[in-house]
Coordinates of C-alpha atoms in Angstrom, one line a residue:
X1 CA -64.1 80.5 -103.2
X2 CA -62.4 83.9 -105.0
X3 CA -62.5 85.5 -101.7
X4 CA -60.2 85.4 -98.3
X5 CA -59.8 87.6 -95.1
X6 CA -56.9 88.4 -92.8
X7 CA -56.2 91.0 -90.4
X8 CA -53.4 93.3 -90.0
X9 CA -53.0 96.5 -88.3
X10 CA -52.6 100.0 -88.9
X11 CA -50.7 102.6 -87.2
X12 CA -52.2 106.2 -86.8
X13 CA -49.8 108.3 -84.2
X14 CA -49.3 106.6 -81.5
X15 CA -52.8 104.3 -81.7
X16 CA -53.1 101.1 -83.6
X17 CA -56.2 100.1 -85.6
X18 CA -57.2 96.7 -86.6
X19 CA -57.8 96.6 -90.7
X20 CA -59.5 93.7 -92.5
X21 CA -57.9 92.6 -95.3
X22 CA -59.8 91.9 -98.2
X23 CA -58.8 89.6 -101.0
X24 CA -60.5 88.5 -104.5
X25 CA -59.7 87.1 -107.6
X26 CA -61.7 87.6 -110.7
X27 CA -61.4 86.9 -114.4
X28 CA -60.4 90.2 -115.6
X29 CA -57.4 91.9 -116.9
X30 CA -54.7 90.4 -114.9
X31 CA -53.3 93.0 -112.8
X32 CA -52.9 94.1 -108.8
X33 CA -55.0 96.9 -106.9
X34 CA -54.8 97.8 -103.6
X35 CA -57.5 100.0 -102.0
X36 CA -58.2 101.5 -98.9
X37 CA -56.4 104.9 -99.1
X38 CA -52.9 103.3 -98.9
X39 CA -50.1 105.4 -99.0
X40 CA -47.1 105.1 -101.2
X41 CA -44.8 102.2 -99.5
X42 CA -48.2 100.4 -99.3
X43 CA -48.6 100.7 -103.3
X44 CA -45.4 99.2 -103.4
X45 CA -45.8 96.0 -101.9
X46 CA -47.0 95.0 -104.7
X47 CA -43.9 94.2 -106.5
X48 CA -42.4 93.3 -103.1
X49 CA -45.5 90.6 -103.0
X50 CA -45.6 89.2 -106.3
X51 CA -41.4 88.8 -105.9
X52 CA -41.2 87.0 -102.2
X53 CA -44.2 84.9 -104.1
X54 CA -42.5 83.8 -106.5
X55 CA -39.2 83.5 -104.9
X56 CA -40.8 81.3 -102.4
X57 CA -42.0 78.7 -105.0
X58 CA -46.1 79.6 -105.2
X59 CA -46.5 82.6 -107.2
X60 CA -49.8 85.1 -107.4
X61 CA -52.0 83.8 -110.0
X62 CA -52.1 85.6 -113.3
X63 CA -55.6 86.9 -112.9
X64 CA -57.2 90.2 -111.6
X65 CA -56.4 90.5 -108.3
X66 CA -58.5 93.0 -105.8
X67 CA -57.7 93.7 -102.2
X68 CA -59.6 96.3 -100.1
X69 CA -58.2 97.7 -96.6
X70 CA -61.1 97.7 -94.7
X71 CA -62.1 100.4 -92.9
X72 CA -61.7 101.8 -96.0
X73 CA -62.0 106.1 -94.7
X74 CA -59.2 105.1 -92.4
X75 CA -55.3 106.2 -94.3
X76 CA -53.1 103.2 -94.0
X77 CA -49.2 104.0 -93.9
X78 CA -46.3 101.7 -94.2
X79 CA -45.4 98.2 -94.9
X80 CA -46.6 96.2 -92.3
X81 CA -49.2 94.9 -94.5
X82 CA -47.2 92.9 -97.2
X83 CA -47.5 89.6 -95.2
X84 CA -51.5 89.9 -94.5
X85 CA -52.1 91.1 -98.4
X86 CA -49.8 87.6 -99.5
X87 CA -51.7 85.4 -97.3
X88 CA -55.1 86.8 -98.1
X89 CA -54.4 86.2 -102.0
X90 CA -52.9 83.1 -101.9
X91 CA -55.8 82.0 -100.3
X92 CA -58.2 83.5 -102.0
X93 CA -56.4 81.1 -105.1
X94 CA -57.0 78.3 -102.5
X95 CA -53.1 77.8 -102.4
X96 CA -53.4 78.0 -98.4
X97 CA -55.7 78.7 -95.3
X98 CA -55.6 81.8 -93.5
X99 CA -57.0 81.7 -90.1
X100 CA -59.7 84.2 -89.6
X101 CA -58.3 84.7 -85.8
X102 CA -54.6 85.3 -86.9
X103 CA -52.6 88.7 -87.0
X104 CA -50.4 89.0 -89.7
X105 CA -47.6 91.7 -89.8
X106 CA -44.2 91.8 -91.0
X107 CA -42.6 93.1 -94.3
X108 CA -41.5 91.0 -97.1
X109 CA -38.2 91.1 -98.8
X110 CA -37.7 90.5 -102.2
X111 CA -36.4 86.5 -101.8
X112 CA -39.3 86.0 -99.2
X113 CA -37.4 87.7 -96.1
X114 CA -39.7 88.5 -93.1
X115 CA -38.2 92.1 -91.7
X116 CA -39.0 93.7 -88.7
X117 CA -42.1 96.4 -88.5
X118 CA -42.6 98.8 -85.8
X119 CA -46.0 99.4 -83.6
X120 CA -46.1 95.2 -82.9
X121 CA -46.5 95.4 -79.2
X122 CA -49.5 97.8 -79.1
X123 CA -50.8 95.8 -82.1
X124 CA -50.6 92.7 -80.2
X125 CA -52.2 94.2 -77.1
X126 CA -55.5 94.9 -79.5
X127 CA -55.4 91.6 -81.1
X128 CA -55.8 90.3 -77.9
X129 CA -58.3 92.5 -76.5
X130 CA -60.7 91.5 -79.9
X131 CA -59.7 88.1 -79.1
X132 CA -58.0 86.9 -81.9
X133 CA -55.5 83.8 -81.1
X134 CA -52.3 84.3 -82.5
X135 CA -50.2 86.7 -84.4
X136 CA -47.4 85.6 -86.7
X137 CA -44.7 88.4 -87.3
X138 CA -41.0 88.7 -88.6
X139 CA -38.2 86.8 -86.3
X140 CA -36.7 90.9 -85.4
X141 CA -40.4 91.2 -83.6
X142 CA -41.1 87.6 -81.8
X143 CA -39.3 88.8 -78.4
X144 CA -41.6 92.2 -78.5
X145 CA -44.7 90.2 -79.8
X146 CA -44.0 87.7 -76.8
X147 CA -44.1 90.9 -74.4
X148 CA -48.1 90.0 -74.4
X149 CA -49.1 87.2 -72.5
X150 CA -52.2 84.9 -73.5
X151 CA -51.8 85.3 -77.4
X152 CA -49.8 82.5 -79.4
X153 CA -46.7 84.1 -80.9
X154 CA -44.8 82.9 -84.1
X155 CA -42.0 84.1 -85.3
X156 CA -40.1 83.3 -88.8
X157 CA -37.9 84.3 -90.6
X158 CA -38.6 83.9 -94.4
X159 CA -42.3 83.5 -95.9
X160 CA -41.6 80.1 -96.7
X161 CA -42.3 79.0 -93.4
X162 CA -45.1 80.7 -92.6
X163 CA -46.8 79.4 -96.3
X164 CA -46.0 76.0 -94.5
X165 CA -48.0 76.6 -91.2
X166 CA -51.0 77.6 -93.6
X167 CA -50.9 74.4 -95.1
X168 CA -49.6 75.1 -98.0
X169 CA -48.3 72.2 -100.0
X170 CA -44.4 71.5 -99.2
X171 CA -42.8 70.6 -102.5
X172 CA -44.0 73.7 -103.5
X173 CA -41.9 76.0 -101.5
X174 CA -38.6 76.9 -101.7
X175 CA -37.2 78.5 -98.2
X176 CA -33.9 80.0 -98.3
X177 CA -32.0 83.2 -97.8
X178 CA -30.4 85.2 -100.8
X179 CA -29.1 87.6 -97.8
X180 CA -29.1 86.4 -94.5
X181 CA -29.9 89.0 -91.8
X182 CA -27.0 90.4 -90.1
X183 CA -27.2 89.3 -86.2
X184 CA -27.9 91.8 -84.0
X185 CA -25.4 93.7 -82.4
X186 CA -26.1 93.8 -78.4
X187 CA -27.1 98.0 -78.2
X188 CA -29.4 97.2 -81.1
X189 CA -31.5 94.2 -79.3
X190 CA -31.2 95.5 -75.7
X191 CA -34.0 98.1 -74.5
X192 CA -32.8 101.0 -72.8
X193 CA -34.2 104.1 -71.0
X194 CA -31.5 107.1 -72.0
X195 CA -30.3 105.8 -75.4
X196 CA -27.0 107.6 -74.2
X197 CA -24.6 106.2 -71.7
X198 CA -24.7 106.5 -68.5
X199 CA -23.4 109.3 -66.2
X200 CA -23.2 108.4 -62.0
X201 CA -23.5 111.6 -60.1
X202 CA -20.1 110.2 -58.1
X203 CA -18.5 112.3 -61.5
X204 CA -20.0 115.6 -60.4
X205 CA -17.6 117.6 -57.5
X206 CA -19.3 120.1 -55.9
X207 CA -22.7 121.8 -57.4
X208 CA -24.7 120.8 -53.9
X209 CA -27.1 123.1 -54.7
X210 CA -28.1 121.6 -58.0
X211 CA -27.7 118.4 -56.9
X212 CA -30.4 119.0 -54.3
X213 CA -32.4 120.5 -56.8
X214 CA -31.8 117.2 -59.2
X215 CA -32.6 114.8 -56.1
X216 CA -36.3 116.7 -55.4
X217 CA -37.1 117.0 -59.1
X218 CA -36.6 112.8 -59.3
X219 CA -38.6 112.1 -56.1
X220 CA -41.2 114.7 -56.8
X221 CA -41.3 114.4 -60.5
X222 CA -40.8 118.7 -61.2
X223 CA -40.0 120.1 -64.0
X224 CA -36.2 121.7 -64.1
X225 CA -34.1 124.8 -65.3
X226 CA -30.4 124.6 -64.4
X227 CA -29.0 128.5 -65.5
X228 CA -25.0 128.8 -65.6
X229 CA -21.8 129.3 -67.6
X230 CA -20.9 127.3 -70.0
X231 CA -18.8 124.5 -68.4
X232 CA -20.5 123.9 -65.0
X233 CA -22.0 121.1 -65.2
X234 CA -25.5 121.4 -66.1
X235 CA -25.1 118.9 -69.1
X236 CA -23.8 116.2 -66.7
X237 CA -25.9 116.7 -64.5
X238 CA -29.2 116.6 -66.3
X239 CA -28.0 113.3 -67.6
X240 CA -27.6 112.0 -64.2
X241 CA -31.4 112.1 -63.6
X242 CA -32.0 108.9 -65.3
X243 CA -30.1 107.0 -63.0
X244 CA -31.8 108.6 -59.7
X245 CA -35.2 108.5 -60.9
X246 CA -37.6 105.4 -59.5
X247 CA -38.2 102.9 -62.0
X248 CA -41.6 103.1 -64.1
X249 CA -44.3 100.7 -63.3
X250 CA -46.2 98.3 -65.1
X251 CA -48.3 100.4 -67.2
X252 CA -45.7 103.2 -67.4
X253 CA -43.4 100.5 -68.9
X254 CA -46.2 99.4 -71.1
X255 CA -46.8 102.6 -72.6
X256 CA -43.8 104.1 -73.0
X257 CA -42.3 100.6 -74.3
X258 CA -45.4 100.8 -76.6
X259 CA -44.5 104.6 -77.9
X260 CA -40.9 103.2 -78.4
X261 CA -41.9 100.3 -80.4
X262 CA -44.0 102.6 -83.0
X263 CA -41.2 105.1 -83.1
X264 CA -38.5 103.2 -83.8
X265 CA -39.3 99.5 -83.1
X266 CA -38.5 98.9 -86.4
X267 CA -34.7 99.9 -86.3
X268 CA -33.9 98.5 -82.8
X269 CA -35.6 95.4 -81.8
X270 CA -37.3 95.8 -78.2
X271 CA -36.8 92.6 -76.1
X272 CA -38.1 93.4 -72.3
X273 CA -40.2 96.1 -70.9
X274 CA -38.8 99.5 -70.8
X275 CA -38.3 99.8 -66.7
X276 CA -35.9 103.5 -67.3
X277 CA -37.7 106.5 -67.9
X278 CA -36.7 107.7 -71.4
X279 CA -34.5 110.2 -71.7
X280 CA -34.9 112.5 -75.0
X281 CA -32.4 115.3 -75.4
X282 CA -33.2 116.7 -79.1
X283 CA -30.8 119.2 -80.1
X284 CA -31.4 123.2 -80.6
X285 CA -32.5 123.5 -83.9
X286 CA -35.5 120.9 -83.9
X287 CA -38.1 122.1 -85.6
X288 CA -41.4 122.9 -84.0
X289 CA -42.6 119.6 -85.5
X290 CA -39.7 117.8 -84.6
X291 CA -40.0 118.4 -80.7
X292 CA -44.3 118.4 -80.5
X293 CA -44.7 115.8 -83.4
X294 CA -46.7 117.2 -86.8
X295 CA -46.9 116.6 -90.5
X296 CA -49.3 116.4 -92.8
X297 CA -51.4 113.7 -94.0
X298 CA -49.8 111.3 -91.5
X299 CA -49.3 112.7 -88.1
X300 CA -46.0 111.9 -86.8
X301 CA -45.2 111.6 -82.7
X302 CA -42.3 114.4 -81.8
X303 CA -39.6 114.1 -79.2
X304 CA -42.5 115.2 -76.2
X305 CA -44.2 112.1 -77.2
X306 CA -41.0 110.0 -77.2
X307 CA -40.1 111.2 -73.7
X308 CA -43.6 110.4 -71.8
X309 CA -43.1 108.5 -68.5
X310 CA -39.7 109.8 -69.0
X311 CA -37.5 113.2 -69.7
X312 CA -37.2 115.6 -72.4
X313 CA -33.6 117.3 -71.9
X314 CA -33.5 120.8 -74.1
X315 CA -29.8 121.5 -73.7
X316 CA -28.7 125.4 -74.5
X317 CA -32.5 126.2 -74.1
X318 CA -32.6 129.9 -75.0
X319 CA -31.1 128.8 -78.7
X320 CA -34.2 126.9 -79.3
X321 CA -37.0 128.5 -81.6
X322 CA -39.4 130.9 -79.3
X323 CA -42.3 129.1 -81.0
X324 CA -41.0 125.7 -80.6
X325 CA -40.5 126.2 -76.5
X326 CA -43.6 128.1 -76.2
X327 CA -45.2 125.3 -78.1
X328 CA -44.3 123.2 -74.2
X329 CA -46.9 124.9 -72.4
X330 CA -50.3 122.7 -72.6
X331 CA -48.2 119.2 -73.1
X332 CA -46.2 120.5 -69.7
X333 CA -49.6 121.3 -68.0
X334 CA -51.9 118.6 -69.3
X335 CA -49.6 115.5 -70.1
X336 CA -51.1 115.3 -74.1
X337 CA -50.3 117.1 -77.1
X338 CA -53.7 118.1 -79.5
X339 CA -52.7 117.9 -83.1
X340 CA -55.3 119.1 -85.4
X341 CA -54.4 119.4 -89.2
X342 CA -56.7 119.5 -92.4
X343 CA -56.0 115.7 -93.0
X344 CA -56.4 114.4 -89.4
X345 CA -57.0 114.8 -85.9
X346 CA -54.7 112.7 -83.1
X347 CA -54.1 113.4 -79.1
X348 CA -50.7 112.1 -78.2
X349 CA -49.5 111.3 -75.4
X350 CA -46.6 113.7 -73.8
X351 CA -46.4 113.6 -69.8
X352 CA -42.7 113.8 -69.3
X353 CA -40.4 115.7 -67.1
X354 CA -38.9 118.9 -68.5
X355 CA -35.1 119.5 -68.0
X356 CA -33.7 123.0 -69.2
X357 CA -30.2 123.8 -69.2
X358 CA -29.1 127.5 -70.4
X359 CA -26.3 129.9 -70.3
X360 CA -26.9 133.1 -68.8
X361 CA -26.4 135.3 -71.9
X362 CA -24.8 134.6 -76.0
X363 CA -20.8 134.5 -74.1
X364 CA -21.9 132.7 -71.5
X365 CA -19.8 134.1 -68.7
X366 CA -22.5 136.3 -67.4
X367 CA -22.1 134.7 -63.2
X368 CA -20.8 136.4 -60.2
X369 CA -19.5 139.7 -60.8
X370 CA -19.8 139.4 -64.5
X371 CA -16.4 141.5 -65.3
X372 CA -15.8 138.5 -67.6
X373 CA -18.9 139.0 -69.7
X374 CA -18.9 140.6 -73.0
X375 CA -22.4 140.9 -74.2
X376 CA -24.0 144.2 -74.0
X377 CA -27.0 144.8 -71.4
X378 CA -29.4 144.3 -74.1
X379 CA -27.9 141.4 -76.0
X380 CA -27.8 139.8 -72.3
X381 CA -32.2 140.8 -71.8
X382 CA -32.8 139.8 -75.4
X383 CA -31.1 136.3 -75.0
X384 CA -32.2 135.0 -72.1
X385 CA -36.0 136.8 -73.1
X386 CA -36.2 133.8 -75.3
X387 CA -37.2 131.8 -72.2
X388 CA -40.7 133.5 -71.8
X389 CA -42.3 133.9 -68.3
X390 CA -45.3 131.9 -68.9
X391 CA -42.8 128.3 -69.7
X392 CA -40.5 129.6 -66.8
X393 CA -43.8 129.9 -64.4
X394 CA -44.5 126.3 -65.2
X395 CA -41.1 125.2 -64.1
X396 CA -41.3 124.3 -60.5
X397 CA -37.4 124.0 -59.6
X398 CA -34.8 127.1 -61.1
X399 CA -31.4 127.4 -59.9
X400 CA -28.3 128.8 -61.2
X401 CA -25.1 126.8 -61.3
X402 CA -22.2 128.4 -61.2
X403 CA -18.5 126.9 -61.7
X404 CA -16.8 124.9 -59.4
X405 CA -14.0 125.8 -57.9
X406 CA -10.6 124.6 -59.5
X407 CA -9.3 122.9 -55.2
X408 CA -13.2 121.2 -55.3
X409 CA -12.7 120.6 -59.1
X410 CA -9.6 118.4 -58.4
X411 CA -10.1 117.3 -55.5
X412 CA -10.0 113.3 -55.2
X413 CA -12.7 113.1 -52.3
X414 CA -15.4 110.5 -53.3
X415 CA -18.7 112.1 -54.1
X416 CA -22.3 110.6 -53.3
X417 CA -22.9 108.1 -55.9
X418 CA -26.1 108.1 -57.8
X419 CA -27.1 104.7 -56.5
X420 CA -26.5 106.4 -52.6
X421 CA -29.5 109.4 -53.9
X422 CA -31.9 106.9 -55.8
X423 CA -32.3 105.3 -52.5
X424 CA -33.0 108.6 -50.9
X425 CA -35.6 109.0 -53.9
X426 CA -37.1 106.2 -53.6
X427 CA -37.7 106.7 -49.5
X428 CA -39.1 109.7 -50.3
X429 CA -41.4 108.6 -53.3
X430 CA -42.6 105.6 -51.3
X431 CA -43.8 108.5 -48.7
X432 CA -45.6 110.8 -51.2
X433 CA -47.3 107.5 -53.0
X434 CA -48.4 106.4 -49.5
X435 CA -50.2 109.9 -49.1
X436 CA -51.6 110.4 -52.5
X437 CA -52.7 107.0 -53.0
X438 CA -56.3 107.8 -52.4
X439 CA -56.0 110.2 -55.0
X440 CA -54.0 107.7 -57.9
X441 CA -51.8 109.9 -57.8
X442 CA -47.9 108.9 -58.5
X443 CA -45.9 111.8 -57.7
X444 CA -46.2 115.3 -55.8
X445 CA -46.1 117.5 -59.1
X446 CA -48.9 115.7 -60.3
X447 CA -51.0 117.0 -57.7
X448 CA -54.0 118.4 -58.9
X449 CA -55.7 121.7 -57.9
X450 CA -58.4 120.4 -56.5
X451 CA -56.3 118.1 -54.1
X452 CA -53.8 120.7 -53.4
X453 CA -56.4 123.3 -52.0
X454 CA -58.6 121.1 -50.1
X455 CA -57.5 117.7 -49.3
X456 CA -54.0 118.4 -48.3
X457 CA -53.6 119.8 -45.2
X458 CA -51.0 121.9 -43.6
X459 CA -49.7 124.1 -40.9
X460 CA -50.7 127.8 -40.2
X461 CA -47.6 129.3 -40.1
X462 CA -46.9 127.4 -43.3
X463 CA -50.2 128.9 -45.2
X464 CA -48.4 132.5 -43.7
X465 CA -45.1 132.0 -44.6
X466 CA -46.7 131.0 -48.3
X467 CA -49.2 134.1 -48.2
X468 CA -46.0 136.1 -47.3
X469 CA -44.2 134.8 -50.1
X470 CA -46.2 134.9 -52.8
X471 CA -46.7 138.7 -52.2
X472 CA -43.2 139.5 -51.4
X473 CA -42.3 137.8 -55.1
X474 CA -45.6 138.6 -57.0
X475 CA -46.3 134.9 -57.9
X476 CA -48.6 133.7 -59.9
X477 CA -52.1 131.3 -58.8
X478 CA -49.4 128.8 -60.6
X479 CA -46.4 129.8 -59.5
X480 CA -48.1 129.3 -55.9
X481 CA -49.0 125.6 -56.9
X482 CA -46.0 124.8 -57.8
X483 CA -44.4 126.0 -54.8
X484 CA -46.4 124.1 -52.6
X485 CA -45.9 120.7 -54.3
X486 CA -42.2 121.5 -54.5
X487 CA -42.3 121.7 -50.9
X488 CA -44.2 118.4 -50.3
X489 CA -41.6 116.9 -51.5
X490 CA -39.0 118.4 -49.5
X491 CA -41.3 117.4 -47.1
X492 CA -41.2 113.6 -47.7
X493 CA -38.0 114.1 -48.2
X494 CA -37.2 114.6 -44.7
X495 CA -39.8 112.6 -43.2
X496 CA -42.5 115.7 -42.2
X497 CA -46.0 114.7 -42.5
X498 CA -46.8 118.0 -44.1
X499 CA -44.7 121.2 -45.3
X500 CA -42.8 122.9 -42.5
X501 CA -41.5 126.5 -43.0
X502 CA -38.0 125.3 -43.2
X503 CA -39.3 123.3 -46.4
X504 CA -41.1 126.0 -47.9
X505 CA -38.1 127.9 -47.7
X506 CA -36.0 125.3 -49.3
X507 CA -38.4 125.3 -52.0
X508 CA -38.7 129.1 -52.6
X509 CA -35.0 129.2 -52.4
X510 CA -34.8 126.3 -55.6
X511 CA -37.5 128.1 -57.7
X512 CA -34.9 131.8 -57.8
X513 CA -35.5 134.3 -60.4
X514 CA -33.7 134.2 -63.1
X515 CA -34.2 136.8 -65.4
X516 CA -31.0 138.7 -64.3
X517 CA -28.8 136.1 -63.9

């Protein structure tokens, strides 16, 4: 038999496609074609085959050699597929068996090294769901691979050992290492949430306000604008989120584990479920298709896709692109990202927590009495204009921060540790899960509409005070909304079974106006 199968998979965004991998030799011209709308690194492999074949003792025979990427309409990107491609034409040369309910991924090295792709978790999880048995993949990917339970997982790390679990015949292969892989250093092979280090809110003196603001935003899941001079703490204090906010569950950690392995599985091997939101702090001058993901003939996740279950951080907000933050306002609202180009179609996923941190105006010491600030009045409007109402309206908590103190600065008194506030968040997460439940609903700000309006009751003088409000600011149907969950969370927070005055007021107090500031 000329022909063989094997399967690998293809990545397409964030998705993962199984592909058939078609092999046959004929009695042509000797040569190598790969088809199936591969890209360019897939044209490649096929020096990068024929070599690790050789190298490994049981070269490609010298004949015409055709293999098809089946679906064929579907683009196929990367180099994932060398090790499926080898397999399939060795045995089509009857050198070897390839299981027909095996996945195959991994690249190949020159001398027959196995290397580490990325998307192998979410490839795993669909090779299990169409039942296939095992998957074999490079020795970087075996802990991630092994992330899926009730699929056999093998790991190697050169070719020559996997040619020897498909039978083929031992004297025949030559396993060894012209450059053995560098172990791993430990940031590289442990999963973490931030991918910076870790700041404990004990650090921060003073700021209660904004901490309060940071507490409600973890247990209630808002979005966040922090507005001060430069110096105040905002940074810090954004990057203390991570360590207050609950931990995901199991299909939050799948899928944000799963957007991390296609991203970047292939530069830092993933070894447990990712438990830590994901914080994502791209700087100013991303691009548009940097921050909501974009290209052209292959559509490539941004940061907002990188961050869901987690927390996109835009440091010195007003100096990103106008475009770029307007660009936030469906993902922020609907938890996906729609990107239509000529080549292709994908809906990403993007539900993530929004953190904005600005100075007041281009000097940045626009606070208080502003005698210290330098900008002109309309250098001041025009700057802080690039924050547009409709992307502040959608941010539930704004607060200014201004600087602490130099006696508080100093002072030696122990603050309230991070680990002290997660419990508070936790108490008060536990309370709003217990409420919304019914509705599978995690978190307060992801109250719908519907559910907000109807379901959830509370007091008269509440509904007054928020009637009241709303006029008194000219709020939006939005702004309203947001309002309202912001205060079922203070709420929960201290243990009232429905919004009290007191906590609408807290809330309206935390969502200030901040065009002037």
């Amino acid at each position: 038999m000329s022909t063989a199968r094997t399967s690998a998979a293809a990545i397409h965004g964030v998705g993962v496609s199984l592909v058939e991998v078609e092999a046959d030799l004929g009695n042509g011209i000797p040569g190598f074609i790969i088809l199936g709308l591969p890209d360019a690194s897939l044209n490649e492999a096929r020096e990068r085959i024929k070599a690790a074949a050789r190298n490994t003792g049981i070269p490609l025979a010298s004949r015409k050699l055709t293999v098809n990427l089946s679906p064929a309409t579907l683009p196929k990107y990367g180099s994932g597929f060398d090790l499926a491609i080898l397999i399939a034409a060795l045995a089509a040369d009857q050198q070897l068996h390839a299981s027909p309910a095996t996945l195959y991924l991994a690249e190949l090295g020159l001398d027959g090294t196995l290397r580490a792709v990325p998307g192998v978790l979410p490839a795993v999880q669909l090779a299990k769901e169409h039942g296939l048995e095992r998957v074999i993949v490079a020795e970087g990917n075996g802990n991630e691979a092994r992330l899926v339970e009730g699929i056999e997982v093998i790991s190697a790390r050169h070719l020559g050992q996997v040619l020897r679990y498909c039978g083929a015949q031992d004297e025949l292969i030559t396993t060894y290492l012209h450059h053995p892989l560098p172990a791993k250093s430990p940031a590289e092979s442990t999963m973490i949430g931030a991918g910076n280090e870790e700041v404990d809110l004990q650090l921060v003196n003073g700021q209660q306000e904004a901490r309060l603001a940071l507490e409600l935003a973890a247990a209630g899941g808002h979005h966040l604008i922090m507005v001060g001079p430069a110096g105040a703490g905002k940074t810090m204090l954004a990057k203390c989120l991570p360590t207050i906010m609950p931990p995901l569950d199991d299909l939050q950690a799948l899928e944000a584990t799963a957007v991390h392995s296609i991203t970047r599985g292939a530069m830092h091997e993933v070894n447990q479920l990712q438990r830590t939101p994901p914080f994502v702090a791209p700087h100013h001058t991303a691009s548009l298709s940097a921050l909501i993901g974009g290209g052209t003939s292959q559509l490539i996740p941004g940061a907002i896709t990188r961050a869901h279950h987690g927390i996109l951080f835009l440091d010195e907000a007003a100096q990103f692109n106008t475009g770029a933050l307007d660009a936030l306002r469906q993902p922020v609202e609907e938890g996906y990202i729609n990107l239509a180009r000529a080549k292709g179609h994908q809906r990403l996923p993007a539900r993530f927590q929004l953190i904005l941190a600005s100075n007041p105006c281009p000097c940045g010491r626009n606070f208080g009495t502003g005698t210290g600030c330098t900008c002109t009045p309309m250098a001041r409007r025009r700057y802080f204009a690039r924050l547009s109402g409709p992307i502040l309206d959608r941010v539930d908590l704004q607060v200014r921060v201004n600087p602490v103190h130099q006696s508080q600065l100093l002072s030696t008194a122990p603050n309230e540790s991070s680990h002290a506030v997660r419990e508070r968040v936790l108490a008060t997460r536990e309370r709003s899960q217990e409420r919304l439940r019914t509705f599978s609903i995690s978190c307060n700000a992801q109250i719908p509409t519907q559910v907000l309006r109807h379901e959830l009751k509370y007091p008269a003088q509440t509904k007054k005070a928020l009637e009241l409000l709303a006029t008194r600011r000219g709020l939006s149907a939005r702004g309203i909304h947001r309002l309202l969950r912001v205060a079922w969370t203070v709420a929960d927070q201290q243990q009232h079974a429905a919004p009290t005055e007191d906590d609408l007021a807290i809330a309206a107090h935390l969502r200030q106006s901040l065009e002037n500031s």
